[in-house]
Coordinates of C-alpha atoms and ligand atoms in Angstrom, one line a residue:
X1 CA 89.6 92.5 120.5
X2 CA 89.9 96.0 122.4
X3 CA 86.2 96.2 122.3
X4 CA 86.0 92.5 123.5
X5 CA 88.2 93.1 126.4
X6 CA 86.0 96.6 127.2
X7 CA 82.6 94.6 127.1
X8 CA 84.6 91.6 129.2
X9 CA 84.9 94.5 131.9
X10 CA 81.3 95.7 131.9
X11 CA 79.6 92.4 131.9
X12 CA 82.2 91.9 135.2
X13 CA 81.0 94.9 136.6
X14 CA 77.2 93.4 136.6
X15 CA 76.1 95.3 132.8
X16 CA 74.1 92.5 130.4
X17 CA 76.5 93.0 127.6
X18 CA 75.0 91.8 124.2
X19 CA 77.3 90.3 121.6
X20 CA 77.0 91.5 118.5
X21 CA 80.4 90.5 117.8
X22 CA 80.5 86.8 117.5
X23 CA 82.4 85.1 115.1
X24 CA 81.0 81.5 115.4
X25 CA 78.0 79.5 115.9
X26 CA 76.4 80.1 119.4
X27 CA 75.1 76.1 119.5
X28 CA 76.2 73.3 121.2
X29 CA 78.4 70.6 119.2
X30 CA 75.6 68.5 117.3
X31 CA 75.1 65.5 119.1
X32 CA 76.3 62.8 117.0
X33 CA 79.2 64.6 116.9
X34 CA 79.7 65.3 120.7
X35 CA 79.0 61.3 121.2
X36 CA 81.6 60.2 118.0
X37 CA 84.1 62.6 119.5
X38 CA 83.3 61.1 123.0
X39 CA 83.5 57.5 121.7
X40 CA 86.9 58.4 119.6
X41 CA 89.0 59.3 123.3
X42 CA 87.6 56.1 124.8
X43 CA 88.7 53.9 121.8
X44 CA 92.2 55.7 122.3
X45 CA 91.8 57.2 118.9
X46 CA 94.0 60.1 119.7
X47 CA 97.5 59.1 118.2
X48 CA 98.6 60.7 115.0
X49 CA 97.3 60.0 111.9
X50 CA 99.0 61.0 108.3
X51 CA 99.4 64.1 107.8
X52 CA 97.1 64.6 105.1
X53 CA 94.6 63.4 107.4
X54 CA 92.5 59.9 108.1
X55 CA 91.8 58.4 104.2
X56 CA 88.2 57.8 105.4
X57 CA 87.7 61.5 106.1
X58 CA 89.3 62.1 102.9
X59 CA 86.9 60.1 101.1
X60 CA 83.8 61.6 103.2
X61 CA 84.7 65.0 101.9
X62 CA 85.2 63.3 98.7
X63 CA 81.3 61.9 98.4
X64 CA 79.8 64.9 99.9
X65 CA 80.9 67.1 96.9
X66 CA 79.2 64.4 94.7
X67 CA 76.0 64.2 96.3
X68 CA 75.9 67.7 97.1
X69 CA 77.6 69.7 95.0
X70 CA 77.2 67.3 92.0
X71 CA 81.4 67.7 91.6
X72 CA 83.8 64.7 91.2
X73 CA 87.0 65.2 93.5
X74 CA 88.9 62.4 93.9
X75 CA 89.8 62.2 97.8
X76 CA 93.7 62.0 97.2
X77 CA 92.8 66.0 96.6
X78 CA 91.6 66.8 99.9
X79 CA 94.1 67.3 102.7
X80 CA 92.3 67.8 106.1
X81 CA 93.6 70.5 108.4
X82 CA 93.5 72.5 111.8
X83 CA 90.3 74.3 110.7
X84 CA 90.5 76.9 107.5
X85 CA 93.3 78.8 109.3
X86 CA 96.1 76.0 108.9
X87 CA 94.6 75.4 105.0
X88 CA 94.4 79.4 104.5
X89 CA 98.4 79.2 105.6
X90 CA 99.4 76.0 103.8
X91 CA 98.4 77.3 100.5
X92 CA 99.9 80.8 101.1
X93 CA 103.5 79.1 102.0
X94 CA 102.9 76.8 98.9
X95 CA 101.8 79.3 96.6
X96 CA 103.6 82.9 97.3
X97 CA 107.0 83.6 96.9
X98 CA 108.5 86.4 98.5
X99 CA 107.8 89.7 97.5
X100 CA 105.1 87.9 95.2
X101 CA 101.4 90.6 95.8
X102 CA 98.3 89.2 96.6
X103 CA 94.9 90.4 95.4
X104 CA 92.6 90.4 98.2
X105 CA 89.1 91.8 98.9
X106 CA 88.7 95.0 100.8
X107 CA 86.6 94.7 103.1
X108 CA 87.6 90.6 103.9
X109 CA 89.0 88.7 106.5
X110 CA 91.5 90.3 108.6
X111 CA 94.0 86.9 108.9
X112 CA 94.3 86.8 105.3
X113 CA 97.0 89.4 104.9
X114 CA 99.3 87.7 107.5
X115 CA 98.8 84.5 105.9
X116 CA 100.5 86.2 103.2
X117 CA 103.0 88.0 105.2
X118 CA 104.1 84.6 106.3
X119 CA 104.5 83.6 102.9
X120 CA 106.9 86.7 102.5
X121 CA 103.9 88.0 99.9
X122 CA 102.8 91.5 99.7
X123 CA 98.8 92.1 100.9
X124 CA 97.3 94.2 97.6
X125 CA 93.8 95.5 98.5
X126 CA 91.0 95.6 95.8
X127 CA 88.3 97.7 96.8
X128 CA 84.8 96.8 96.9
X129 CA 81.6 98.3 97.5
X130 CA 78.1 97.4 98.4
X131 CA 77.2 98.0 94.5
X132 CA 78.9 95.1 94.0
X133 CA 77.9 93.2 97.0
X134 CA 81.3 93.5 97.9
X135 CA 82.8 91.3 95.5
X136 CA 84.9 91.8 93.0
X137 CA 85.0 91.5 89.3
X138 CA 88.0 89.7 86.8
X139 CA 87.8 93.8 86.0
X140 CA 88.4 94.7 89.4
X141 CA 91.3 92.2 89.7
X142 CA 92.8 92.8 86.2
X143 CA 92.6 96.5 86.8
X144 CA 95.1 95.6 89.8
X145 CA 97.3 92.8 88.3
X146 CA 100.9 93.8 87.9
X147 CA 103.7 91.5 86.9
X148 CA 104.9 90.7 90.6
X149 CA 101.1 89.6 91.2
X150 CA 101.3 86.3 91.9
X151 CA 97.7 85.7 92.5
X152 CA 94.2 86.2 94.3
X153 CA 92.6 85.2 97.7
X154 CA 89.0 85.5 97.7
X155 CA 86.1 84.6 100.5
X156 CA 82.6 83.1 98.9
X157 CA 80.5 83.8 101.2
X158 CA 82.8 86.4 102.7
X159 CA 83.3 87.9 105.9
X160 CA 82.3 90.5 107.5
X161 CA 79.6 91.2 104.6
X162 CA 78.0 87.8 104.3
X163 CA 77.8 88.0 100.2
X164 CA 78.8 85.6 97.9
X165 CA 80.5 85.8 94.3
X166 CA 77.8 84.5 91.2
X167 CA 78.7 81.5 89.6
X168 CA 79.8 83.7 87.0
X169 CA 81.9 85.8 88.3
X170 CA 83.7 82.4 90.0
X171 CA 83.9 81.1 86.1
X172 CA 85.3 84.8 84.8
X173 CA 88.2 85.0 87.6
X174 CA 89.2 81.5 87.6
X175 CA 89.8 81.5 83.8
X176 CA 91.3 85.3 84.1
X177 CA 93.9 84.9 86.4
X178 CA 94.8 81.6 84.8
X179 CA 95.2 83.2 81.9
X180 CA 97.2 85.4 83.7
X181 CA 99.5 82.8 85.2
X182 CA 98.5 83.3 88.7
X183 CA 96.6 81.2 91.3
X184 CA 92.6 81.5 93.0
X185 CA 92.6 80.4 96.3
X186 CA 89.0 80.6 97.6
X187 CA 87.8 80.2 101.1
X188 CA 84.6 78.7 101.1
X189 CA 84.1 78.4 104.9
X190 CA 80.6 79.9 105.1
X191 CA 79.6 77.8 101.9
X192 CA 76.4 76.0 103.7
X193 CA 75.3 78.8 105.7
X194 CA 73.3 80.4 103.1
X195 CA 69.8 81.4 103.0
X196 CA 68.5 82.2 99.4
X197 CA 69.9 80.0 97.4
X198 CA 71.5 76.4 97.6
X199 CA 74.7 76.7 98.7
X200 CA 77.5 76.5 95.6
X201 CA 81.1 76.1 94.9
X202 CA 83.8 77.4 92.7
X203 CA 84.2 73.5 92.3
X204 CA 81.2 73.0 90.4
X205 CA 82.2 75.6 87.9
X206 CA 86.0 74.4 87.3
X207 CA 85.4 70.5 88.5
X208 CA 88.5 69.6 90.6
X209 CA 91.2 71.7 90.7
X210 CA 94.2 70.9 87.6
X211 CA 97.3 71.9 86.3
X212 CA 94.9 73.8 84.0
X213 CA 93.0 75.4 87.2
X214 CA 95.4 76.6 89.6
X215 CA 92.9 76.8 92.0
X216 CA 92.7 75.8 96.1
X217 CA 89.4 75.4 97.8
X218 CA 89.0 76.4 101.3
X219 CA 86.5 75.1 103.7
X220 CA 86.0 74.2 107.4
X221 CA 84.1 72.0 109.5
X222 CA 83.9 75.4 112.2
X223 CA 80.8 77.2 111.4
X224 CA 78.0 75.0 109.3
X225 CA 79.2 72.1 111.8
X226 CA 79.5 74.2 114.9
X227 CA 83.3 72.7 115.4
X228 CA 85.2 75.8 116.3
X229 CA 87.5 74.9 119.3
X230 CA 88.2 71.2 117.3
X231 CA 90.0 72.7 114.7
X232 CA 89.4 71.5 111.9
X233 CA 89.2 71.8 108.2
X234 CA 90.4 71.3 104.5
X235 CA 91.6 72.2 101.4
X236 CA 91.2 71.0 97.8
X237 CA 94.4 71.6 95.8
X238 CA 95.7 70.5 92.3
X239 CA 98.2 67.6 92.5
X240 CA 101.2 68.8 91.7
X241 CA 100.6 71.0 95.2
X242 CA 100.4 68.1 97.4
X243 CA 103.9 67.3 97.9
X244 CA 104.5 71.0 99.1
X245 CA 101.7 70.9 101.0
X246 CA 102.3 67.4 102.7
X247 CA 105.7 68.8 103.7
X248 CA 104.3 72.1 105.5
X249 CA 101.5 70.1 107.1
X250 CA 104.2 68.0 108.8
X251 CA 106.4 70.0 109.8
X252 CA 104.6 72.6 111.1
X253 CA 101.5 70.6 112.8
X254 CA 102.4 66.8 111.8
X255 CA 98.4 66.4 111.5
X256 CA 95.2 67.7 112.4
X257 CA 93.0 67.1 115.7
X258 CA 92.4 63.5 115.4
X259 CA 89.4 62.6 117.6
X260 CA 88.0 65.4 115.6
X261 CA 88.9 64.0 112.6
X262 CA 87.1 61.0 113.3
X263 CA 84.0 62.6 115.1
X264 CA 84.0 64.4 111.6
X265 CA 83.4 61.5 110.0
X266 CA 79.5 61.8 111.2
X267 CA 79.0 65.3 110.1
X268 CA 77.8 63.4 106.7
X269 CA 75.6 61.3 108.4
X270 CA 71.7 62.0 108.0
X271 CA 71.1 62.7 111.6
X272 CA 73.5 65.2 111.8
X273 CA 73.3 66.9 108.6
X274 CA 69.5 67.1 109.6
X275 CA 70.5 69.2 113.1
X276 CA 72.9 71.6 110.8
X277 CA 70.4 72.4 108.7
X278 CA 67.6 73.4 111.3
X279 CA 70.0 75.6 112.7
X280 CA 70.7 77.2 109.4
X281 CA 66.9 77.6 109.3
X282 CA 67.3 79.3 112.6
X283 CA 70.2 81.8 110.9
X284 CA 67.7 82.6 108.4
X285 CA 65.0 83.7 110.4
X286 CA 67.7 86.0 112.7
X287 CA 68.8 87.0 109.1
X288 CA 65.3 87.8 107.9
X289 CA 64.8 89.7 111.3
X290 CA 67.7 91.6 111.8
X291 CA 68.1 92.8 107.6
X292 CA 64.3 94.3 108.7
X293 CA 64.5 95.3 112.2
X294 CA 68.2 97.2 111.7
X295 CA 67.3 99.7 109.1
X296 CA 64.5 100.5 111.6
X297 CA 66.3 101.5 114.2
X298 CA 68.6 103.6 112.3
X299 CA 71.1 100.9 111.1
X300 CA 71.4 101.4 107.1
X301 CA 72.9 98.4 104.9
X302 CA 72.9 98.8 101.0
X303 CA 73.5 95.3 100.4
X304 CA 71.8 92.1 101.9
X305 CA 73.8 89.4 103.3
X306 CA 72.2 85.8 102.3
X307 CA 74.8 83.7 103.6
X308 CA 77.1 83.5 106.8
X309 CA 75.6 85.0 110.1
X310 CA 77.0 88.7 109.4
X311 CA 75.8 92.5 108.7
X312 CA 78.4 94.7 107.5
X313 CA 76.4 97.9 107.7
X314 CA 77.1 101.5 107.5
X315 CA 77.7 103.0 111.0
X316 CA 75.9 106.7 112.1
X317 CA 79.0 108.3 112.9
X318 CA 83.2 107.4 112.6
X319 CA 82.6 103.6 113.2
X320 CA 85.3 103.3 116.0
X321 CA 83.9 105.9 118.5
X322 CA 80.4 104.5 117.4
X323 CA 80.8 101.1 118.6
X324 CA 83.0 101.9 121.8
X325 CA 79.4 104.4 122.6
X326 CA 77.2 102.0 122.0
X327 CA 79.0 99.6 124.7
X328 CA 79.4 102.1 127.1
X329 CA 75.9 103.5 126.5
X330 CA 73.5 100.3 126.0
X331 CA 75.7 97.5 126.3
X332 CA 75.7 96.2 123.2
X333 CA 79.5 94.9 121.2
X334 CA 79.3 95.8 117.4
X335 CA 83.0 95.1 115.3
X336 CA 84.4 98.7 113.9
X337 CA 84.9 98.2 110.1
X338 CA 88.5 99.2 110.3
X339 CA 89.1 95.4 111.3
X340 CA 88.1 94.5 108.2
X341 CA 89.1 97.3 105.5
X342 CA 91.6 99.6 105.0
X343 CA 89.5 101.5 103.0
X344 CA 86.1 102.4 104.4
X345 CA 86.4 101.1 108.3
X346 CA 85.6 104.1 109.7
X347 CA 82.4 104.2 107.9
X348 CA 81.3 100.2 108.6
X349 CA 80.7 98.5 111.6
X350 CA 80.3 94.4 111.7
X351 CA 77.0 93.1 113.3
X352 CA 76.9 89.3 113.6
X353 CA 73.4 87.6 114.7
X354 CA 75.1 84.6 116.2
X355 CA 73.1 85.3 118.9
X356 CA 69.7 84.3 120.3
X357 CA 66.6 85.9 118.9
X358 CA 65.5 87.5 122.3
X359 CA 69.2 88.9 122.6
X360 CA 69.0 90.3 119.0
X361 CA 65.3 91.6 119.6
X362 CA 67.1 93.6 123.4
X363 CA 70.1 94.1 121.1
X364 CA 68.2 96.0 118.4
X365 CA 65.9 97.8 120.7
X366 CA 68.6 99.5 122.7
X367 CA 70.4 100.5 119.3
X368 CA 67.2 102.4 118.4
X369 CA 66.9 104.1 121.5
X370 CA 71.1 104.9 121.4
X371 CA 70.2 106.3 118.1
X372 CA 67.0 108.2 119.2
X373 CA 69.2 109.4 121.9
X374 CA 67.1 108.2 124.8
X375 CA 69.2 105.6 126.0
X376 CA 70.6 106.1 129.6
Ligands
LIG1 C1 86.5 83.9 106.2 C2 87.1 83.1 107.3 N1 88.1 82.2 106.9 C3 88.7 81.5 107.8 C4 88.4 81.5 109.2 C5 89.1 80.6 110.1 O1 88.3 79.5 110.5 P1 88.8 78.2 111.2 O2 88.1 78.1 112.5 O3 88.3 77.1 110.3 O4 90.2 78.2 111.3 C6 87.4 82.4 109.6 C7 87.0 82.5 111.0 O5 86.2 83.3 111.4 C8 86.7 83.2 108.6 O6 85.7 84.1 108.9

């Protein structure tokens, strides 16, 4: 945010300041969404609606598991939310107790451990490292459990390294810590933004989440549907979590956006899904371009992101001083690990390629010459 504010100043002052920051989508709302959002506000569709959300966005959610994930949730399951942020929070207030720990992954998202503060829970970091695509193992996690752990909160694909847990190590966690007697929450934001292989879910491993399967599911309509500023999201929880959950949601927002909830309603729809994945095709190709072009210019990376629109790489020098020179120098906004890890910030930086490719290609070009030292 310092950095932000720093490269706000610059770009006053006349500079071309390139992001390399960016935490969302750099498109326009998809059409059918900018017209069903449109057409919601004329109809006066902007009352309240339950605070679980509209049924029929419910059910949507519902039928797009089955036809693409091949996983049956019934849509009494799903509770729609102001974007992943009010889900990540719900479940933290429904699930820790306080002074209840938390296992989360180091490096992750920086919210996470105030979602758990909230909750009155205690942040506990599990390291991670780029030999493990930085995500952890049941090992990891068991090596960490104590008896005030209360449970883990995991990101698939996960930000700021944009790797994602196997289908494996989703079934060996899942079964460990409920074997343990704790709880998996697992943010699944990026789920559809991934480039190598079809996008999964913890879902299709444990099928809907039980009294067996402690588990929540995460997810957002921010980044694969370019929604950000609509807020919106979900959750899919067991059911003996929905009265808890019910309760939070209306006391502390009574219910999500909803002219976004029912200009959500057409992200399932052909035409749209078609526009989200083109411009997942055009994330893969700034992937494919930035995972080659970095390491040329002096940027190393020992793991390779295929999902989300993020490089956690390894930064020349202390990663804070790095990235404050290299907006000073040439312009260009990298994130310093240390907002994402307690452990091994200084080393890291974030580079995110939610950008155009002619900004990443002027980007990356005035990185190499920062490096080679012939920048002005
Ligand atoms: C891993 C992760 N979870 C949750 C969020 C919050 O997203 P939302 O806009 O859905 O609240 C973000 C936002 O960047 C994120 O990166």
């Amino acid at each position: 945010m310092e950095l932000v504010k720093a490269a706000d100043a610059l770009q006053a002052q006349g500079n071309q300041v390139i992001h390399l920051s960016i935490g969302e989508p750099d498109f326009p709302l998809p059409k059918p969404i900018e017209q069903a959002l449109a057409r919601a506000i004329s109809e006066h569709k902007t009352r309240y609606t339950s605070a679980l959300g509209l049924p029929e966005l419910r059910e949507a959610i519902s039928q797009y598991y089955q036809s693409n994930f091949q996983v049956q949730v019934p849509a009494h399951q799903i509770v729609i939310t102001s974007g992943a942020s009010a889900a990540l929070m719900y479940a933290c207030l429904a699930l820790v107790n306080p002074a209840d720990t938390v296992l989360l992954a180091d490096p992750g998202y920086p919210c996470n451990k105030t979602f758990v503060q909230m909750a009155g829970g205690i942040p506990d970091f599990v390291q991670t490292d780029e030999a493990q695509n930085f995500q952890p193992s049941w090992g990891d996690l068991l090596a960490k459990w104590t008896p005030q752990t209360a449970g883990v909160l995991l990101a698939s694909p996960n930000n700021p390294t944009g790797t994602q847990l196997s289908k494996q190590a989703m079934r060996e966690i899942v079964s460990g810590v409920s074997n343990a007697g704790g709880f998996v929450i697992v943010d699944e934001i990026y789920q559809s933004l991934c480039y190598d292989r079809p996008a999964q879910s913890v879902l299709q491993v444990t099928g809907a989440p039980s009294e067996q399967t402690p588990l929540v599911v995460i997810n957002s309509f921010s980044k694969y549907f370019g929604m950000t500023g609509l807020r919106l999201g979900w959750m899919v929880v067991p059911e003996s979590l929905l009265p808890a959950i019910e309760r939070f949601a209306q006391n502390l927002s009574i219910c999500p956006n909803t002219p976004a909830q029912w200009a959500a309603l057409t992200c399932f729809a052909p035409e749209t899904l078609a526009i989200c994945e083109e411009r997942r095709k055009i994330f893969k190709a700034r992937r494919d371009f930035v995972v080659k072009a970095l390491p040329e210019a002096g940027i190393e990376f020992h793991s390779t992101p295929d999902s989300a629109f993020y490089v956690y790489a390894k930064s020349p020098y202390d990663s804070e001083r790095y990235c404050k020179e290299l907006l000073n120098k040439v312009w260009v906004c990298a994130v310093p690990g240390k907002d994402f890890s307690g452990f091994r910030g200084s080393e890291m930086m974030r580079l995110s390629y939610a950008n155009s490719m002619d900004n990443l290609e002027t980007a990356i070009e005035r990185i190499r010459l920062f490096n080679q030292g012939k920048a002005m």
